[in-house]
Coordinates of C-alpha atoms in Angstrom, one line a residue:
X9 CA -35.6 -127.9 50.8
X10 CA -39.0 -126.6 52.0
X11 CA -41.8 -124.7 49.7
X12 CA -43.0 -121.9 51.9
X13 CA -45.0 -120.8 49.0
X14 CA -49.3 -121.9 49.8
X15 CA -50.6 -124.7 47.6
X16 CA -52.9 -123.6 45.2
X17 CA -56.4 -123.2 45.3
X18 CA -58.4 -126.4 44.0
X19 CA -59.7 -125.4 40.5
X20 CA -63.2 -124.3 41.0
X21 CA -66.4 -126.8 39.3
X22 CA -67.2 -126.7 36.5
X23 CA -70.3 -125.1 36.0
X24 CA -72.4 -128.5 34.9
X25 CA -71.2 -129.7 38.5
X26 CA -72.1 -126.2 41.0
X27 CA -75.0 -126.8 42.8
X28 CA -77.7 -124.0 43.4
X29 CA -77.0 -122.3 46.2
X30 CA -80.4 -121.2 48.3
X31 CA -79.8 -118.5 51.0
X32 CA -81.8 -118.9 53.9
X33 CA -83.8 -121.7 55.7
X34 CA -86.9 -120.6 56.4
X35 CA -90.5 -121.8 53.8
X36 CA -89.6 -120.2 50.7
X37 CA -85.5 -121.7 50.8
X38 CA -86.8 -125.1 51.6
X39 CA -89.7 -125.0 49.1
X40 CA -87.2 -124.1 46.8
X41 CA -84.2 -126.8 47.5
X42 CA -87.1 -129.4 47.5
X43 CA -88.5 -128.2 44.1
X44 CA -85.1 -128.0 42.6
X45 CA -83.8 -131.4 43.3
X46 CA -87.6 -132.7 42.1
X47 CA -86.1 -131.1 38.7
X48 CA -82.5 -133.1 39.1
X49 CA -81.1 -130.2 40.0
X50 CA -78.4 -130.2 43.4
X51 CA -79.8 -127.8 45.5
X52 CA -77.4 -126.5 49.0
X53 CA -79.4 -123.9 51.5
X54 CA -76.9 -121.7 53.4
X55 CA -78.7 -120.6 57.1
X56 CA -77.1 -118.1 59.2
X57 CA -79.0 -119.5 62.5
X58 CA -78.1 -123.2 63.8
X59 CA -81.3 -125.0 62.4
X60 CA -84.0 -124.3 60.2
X61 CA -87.1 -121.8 60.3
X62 CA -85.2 -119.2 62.7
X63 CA -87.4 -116.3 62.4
X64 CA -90.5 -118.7 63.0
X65 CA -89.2 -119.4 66.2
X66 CA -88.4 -115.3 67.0
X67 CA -92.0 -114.3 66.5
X68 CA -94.8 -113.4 69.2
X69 CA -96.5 -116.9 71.0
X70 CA -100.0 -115.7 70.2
X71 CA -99.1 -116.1 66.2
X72 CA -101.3 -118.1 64.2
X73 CA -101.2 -118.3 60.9
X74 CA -104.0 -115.9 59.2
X75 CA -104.1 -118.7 56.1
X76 CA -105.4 -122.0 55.9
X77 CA -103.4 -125.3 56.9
X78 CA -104.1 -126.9 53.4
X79 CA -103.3 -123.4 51.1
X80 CA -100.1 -122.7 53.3
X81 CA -98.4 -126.1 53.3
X82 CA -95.5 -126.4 51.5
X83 CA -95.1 -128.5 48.1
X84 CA -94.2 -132.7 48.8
X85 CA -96.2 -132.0 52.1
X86 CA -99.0 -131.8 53.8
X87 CA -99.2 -130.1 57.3
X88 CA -100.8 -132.5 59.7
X89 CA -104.4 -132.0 60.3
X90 CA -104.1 -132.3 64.0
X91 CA -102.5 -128.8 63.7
X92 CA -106.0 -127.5 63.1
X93 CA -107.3 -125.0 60.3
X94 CA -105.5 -121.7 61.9
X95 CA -101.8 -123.3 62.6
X96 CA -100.1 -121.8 65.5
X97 CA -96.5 -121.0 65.4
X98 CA -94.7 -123.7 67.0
X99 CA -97.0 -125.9 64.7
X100 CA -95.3 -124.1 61.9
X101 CA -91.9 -125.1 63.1
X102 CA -92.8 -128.1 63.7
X103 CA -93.9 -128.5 60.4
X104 CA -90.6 -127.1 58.8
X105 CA -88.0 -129.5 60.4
X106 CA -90.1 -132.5 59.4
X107 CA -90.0 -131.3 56.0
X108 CA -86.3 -130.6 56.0
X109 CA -86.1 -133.9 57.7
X110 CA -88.7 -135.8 55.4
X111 CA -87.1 -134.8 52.0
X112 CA -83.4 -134.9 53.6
X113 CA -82.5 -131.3 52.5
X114 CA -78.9 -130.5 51.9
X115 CA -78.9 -127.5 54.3
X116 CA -75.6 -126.3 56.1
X117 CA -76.0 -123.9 59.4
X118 CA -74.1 -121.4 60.4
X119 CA -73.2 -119.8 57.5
X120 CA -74.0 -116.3 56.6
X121 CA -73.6 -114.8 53.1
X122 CA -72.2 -111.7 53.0
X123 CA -72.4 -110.3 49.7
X124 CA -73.5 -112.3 46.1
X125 CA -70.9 -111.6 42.7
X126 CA -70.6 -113.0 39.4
X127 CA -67.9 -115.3 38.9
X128 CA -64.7 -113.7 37.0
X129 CA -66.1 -116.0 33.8
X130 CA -69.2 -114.8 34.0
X131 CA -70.7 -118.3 34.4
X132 CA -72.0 -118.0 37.5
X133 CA -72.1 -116.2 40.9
X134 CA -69.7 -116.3 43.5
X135 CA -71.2 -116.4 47.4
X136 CA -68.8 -114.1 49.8
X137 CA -69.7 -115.8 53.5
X138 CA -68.5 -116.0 56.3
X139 CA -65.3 -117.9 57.7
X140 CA -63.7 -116.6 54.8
X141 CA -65.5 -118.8 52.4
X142 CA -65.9 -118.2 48.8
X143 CA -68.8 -120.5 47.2
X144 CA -69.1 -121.1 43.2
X145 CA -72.5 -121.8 42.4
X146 CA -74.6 -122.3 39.3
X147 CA -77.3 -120.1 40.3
X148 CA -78.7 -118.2 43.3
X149 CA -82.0 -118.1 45.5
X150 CA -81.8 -115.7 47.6
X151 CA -84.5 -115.9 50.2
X152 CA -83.7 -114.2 52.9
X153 CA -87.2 -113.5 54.3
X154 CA -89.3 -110.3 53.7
X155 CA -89.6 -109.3 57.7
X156 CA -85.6 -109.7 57.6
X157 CA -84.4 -106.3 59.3
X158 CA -86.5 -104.1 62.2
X159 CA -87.3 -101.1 60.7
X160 CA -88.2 -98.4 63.1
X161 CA -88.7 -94.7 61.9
X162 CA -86.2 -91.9 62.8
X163 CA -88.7 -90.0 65.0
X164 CA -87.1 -87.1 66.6
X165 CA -85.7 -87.5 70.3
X166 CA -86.1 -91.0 69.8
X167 CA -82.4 -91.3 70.5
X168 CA -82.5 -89.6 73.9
X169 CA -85.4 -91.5 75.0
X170 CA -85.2 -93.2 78.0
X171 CA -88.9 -95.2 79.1
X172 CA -89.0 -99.1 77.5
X173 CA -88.9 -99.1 74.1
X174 CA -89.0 -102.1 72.0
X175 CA -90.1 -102.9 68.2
X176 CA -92.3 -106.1 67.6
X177 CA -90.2 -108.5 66.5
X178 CA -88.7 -108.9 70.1
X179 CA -92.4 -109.1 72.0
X180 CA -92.8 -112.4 72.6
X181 CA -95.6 -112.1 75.1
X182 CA -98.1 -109.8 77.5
X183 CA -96.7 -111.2 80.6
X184 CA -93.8 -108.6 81.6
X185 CA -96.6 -106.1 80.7
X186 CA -99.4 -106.9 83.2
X187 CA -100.9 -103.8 84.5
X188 CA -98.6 -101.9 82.9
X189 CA -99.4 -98.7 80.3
X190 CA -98.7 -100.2 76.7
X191 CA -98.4 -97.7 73.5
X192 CA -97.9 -100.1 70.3
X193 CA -97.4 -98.0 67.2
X194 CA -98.8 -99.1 64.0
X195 CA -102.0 -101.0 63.4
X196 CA -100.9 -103.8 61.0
X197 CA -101.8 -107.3 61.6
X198 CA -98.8 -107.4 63.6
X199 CA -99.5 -104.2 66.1
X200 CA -103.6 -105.2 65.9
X201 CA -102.6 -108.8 67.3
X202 CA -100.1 -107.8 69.8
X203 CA -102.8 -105.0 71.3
X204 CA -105.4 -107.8 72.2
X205 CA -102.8 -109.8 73.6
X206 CA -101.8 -107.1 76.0
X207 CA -105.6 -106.2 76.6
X208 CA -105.9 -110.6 77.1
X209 CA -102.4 -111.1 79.3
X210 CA -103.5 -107.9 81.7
X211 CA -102.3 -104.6 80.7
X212 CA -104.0 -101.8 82.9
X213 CA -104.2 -100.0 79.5
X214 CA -103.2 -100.1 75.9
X215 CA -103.2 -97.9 73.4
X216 CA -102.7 -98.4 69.5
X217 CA -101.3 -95.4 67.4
X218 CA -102.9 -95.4 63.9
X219 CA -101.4 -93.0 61.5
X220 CA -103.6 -94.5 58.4
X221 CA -106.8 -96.7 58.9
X222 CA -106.7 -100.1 58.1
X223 CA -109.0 -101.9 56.3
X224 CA -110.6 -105.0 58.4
X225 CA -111.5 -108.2 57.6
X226 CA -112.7 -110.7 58.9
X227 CA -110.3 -113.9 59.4
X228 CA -113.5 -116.4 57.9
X229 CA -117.1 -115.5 57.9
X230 CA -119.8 -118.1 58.3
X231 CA -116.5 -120.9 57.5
X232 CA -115.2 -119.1 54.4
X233 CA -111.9 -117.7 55.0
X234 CA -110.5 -114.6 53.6
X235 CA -108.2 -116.2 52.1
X236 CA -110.5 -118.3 49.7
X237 CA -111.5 -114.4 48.6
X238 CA -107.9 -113.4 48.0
X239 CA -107.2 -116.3 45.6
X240 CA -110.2 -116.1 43.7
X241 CA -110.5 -111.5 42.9
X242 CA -106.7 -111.3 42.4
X243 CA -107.4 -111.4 38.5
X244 CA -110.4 -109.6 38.9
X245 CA -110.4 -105.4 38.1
X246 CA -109.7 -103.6 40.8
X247 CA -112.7 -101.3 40.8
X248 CA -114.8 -104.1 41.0
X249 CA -112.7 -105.4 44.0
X250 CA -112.5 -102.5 46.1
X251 CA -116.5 -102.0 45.6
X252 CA -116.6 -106.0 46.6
X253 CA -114.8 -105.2 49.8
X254 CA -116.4 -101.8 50.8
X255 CA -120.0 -104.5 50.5
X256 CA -118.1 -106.7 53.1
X257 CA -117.0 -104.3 55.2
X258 CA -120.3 -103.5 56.2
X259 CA -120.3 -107.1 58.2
X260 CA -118.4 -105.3 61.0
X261 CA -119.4 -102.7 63.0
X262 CA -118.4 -98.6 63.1
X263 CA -115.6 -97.9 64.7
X264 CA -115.6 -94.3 63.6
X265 CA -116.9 -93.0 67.2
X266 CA -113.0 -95.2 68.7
X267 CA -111.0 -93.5 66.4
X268 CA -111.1 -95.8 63.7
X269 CA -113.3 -94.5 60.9
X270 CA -113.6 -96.9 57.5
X271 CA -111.2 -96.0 54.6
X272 CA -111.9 -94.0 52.6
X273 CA -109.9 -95.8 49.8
X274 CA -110.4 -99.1 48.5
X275 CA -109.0 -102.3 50.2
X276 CA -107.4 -103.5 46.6
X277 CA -106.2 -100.4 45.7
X278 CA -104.5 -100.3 49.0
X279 CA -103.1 -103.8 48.5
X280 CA -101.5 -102.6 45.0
X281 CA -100.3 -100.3 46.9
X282 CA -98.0 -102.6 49.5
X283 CA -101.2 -102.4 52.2
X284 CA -102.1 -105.8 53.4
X285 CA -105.4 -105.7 55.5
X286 CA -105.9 -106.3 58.8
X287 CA -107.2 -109.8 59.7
X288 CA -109.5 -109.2 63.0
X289 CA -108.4 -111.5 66.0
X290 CA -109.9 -110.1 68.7
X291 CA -109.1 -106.1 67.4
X292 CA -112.8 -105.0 66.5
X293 CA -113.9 -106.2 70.0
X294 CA -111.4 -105.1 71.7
X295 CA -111.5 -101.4 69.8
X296 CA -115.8 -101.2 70.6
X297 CA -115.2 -102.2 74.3
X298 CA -112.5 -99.5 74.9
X299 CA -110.0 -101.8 75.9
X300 CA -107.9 -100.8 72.9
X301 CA -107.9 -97.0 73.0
X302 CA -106.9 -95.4 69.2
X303 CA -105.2 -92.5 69.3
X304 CA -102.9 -90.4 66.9
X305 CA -99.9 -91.4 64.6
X306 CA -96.5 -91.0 67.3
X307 CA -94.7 -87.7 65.9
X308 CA -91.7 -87.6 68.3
X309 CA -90.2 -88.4 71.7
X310 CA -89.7 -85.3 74.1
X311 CA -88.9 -84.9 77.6
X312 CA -90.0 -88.6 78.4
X313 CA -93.0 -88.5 76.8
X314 CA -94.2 -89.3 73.4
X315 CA -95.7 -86.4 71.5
X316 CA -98.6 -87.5 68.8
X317 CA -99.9 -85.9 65.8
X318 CA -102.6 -84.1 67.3
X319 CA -100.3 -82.6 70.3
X320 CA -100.8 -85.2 73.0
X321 CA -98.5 -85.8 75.1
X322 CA -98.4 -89.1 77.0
X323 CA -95.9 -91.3 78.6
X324 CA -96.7 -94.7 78.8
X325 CA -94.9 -97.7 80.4
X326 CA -93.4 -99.2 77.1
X327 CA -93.9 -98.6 74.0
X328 CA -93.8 -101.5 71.2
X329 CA -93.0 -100.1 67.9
X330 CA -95.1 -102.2 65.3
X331 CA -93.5 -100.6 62.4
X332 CA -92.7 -103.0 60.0
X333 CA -89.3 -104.3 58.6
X334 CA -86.9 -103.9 55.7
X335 CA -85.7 -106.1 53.3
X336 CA -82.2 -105.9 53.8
X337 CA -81.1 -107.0 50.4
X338 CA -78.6 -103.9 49.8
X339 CA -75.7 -105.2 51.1
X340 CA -76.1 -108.5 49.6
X341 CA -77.0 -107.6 46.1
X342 CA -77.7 -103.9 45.8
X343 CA -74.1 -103.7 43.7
X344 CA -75.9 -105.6 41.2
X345 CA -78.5 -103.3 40.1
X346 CA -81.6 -105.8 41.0
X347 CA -83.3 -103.9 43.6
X348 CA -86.4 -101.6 42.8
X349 CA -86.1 -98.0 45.0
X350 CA -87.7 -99.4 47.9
X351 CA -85.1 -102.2 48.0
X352 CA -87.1 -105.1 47.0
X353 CA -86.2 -107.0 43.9
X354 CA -87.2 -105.9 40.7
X355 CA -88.5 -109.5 39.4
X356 CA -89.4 -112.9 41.5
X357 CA -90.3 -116.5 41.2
X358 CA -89.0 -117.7 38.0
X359 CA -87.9 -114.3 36.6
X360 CA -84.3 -113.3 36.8
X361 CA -83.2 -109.9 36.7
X362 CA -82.3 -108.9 33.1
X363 CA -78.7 -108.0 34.4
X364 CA -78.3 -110.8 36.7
X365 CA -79.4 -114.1 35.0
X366 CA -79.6 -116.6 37.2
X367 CA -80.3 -115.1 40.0
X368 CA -83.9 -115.7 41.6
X369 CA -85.5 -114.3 44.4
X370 CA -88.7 -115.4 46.5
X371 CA -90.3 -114.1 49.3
X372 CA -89.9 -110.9 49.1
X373 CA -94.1 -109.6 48.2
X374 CA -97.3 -109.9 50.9
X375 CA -99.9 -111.3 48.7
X376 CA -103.3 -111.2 49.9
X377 CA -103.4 -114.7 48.7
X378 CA -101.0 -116.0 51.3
X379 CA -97.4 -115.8 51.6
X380 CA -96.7 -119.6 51.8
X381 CA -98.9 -120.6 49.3
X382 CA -97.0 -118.0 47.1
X383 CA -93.6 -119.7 47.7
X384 CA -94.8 -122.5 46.8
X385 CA -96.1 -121.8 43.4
X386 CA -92.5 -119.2 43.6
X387 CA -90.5 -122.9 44.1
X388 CA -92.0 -124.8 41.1
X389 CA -91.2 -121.5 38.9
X390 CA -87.8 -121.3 39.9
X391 CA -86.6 -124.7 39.7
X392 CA -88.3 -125.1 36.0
X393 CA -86.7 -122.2 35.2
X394 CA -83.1 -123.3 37.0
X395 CA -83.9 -126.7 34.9
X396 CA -84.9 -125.1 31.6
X397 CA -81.1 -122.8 31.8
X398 CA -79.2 -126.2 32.2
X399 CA -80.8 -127.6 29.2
X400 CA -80.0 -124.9 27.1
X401 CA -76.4 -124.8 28.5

């Protein structure tokens, strides 16, 4: 006689024998699985794409990185100095498949986690992904990326619009826009870098919709890059910082008489704040020239044409909403009480939330230091802390 009855499930590890789990394939959940299994600690990265650095690969061909080659490589190694100071963005993905390749990651593709639980013991955290599959793992990294989900604002008639409208994450180039009228909302590096290269690929005319001046800097004056800056005043008051950077500012010219007058707040308060500067590529040039025309925060969409804050009307060819992105982390751990009210995680690096220990998040800030150089130093923290719990288990 037959048992129609299903086998049962294999018992699940025990916890000595579940490996980390690290969501997400891109600088911070490599740095990570290298720096944990440096600790003797089995580290397995989940990617919902079919290979590595995924949203490398999605972002505009112009993109260079805005930090050094030697403060944003990753930890075990170096990025080749061929790739020059400024590494482009090919370069970058380049550089993350060697280093999958070079420390022979344990990475499976294809896989997307859904949503992040604690196992019914309570020692450890259960991965709901899909296929159906239900992974037991020591401990988490979730690192997801911090430009994970388009964010574009709920401008009225934006609905019923009808001209082009695209945000930035799916400009790739200024080719289909030659002699074309370009609006790009939002002047973050971003919406800066993708107005000069429409003004550079032959747009008839692009304008740039600021709602709140930037603060510019320059990328490296006389060699020394802004970066070098950021490292060295991010322990410093920030008074003395934001007096520092009004001094600097005076290295680049007034744009007050094109629309884009100097803050009137203080770069480093502004970075407190969540503001990142704007790293000048071409914009201040471009701006004093007039082939980037400033004009007023967008306000709404009406009757084909986009209304701005000071009552303009215009109606350009496309418009390339530079607005930013969300973090996305609700659906995947916003149950678990670990999100701030902006839906970022309330702790990073080797912190876990007091609620959810074991649980570690990175990526998820925009330092003014550098974003890779801060996953880095996020990797080592995690994995001594992921090596420090074992112990003490």
């Amino acid at each position: 006689m037959t048992d129609s009855r299903p086998a049962p499930a294999p018992p699940s590890p025990a916890p000595a024998d579940r490996p980390v789990y690290v969501i997400g394939a891109g600088p911070g959940g490599l740095a990570a699985a290298y720096a944990l299994r440096e600790h003797g600690v089995r580290a397995v990265v989940l990617e919902k794409s079919d290979r590595v650095a995924a949203s490398w690969r999605g972002h505009y061909d112009r993109l260079r990185l805005h930090t050094t080659r030697r403060l944003s490589a990753l930890p075990g190694l170096r990025i080749p100095r061929r790739f020059g100071r400024w590494v482009a963005r090919d370069d970058v993905v380049r550089y993350l498949e060697k280093y999958a390749e070079h420390h022979e990651l344990e990475i499976v593709t294809g896989v997307t986690v859904h949503r992040i639980e604690r196992t019914g013991d309570g020692t450890g955290w259960l991965l709901r992904a899909s296929g159906g599959r239900e992974l037991t793992g020591a401990a988490v990294v979730v690192a997801t990326g911090y430009n994970h989900t388009p964010r574009v604002p709920d401008w009225p008639g934006r609905e019923a619009y009808e001209g082009e409208f695209l945000h930035a994450g799916a400009y790739r180039n200024a080719k289909p826009y030659a002699g074309r009228d370009v609006l790009v909302v939002g002047v973050g590096n971003t919406g800066a870098e993708i107005a000069v290269d429409l003004v550079e690929g032959g747009a008839a005319r692009v304008r740039l919709a600021v709602r709140t001046v930037p603060h510019i800097v320059r990328r490296s004056t006389l060699g020394w890059p802004a970066q070098y800056s950021a490292v060295l005043v991010r322990r410093l008051p920030v008074r003395l910082v934001d007096l520092l950077a009004r001094q600097q500012a005076r290295l680049l010219p007034d744009l007050s008489a094109r629309g884009l007058p100097r803050p009137d707040t203080g770069l480093y308060s502004r970075v407190r704040q969540g503001a990142i500067p704007v790293q000048d590529v071409g914009l201040v040039s471009a701006v004093r020239r007039g082939k980037v025309e400033v004009v007023a925060a967008v306000e709404a969409f009406e009757d084909g044409k986009v209304v701005l804050a000071d009552g303009t009307r215009i109606a350009p060819d496309a418009v390339i909403a530079a607005t930013g992105y969300t973090r996305g982390l609700e659906g995947l751990v916003g149950h678990l009480g670990v999100l701030d009210g902006r839906g970022r995680p309330v702790v990073r690096g080797g912190r876990t939330p007091a609620r959810a220990p074991g649980l570690y998040f990175t990526g998820f800030t925009n330092p003014i230091s550098g974003m890779l150089r801060e996953l880095a130093r996020d990797a080592g923290r995690i994995a001594k802390a992921v090596a420090r719990s074992r112990t003490r288990s």
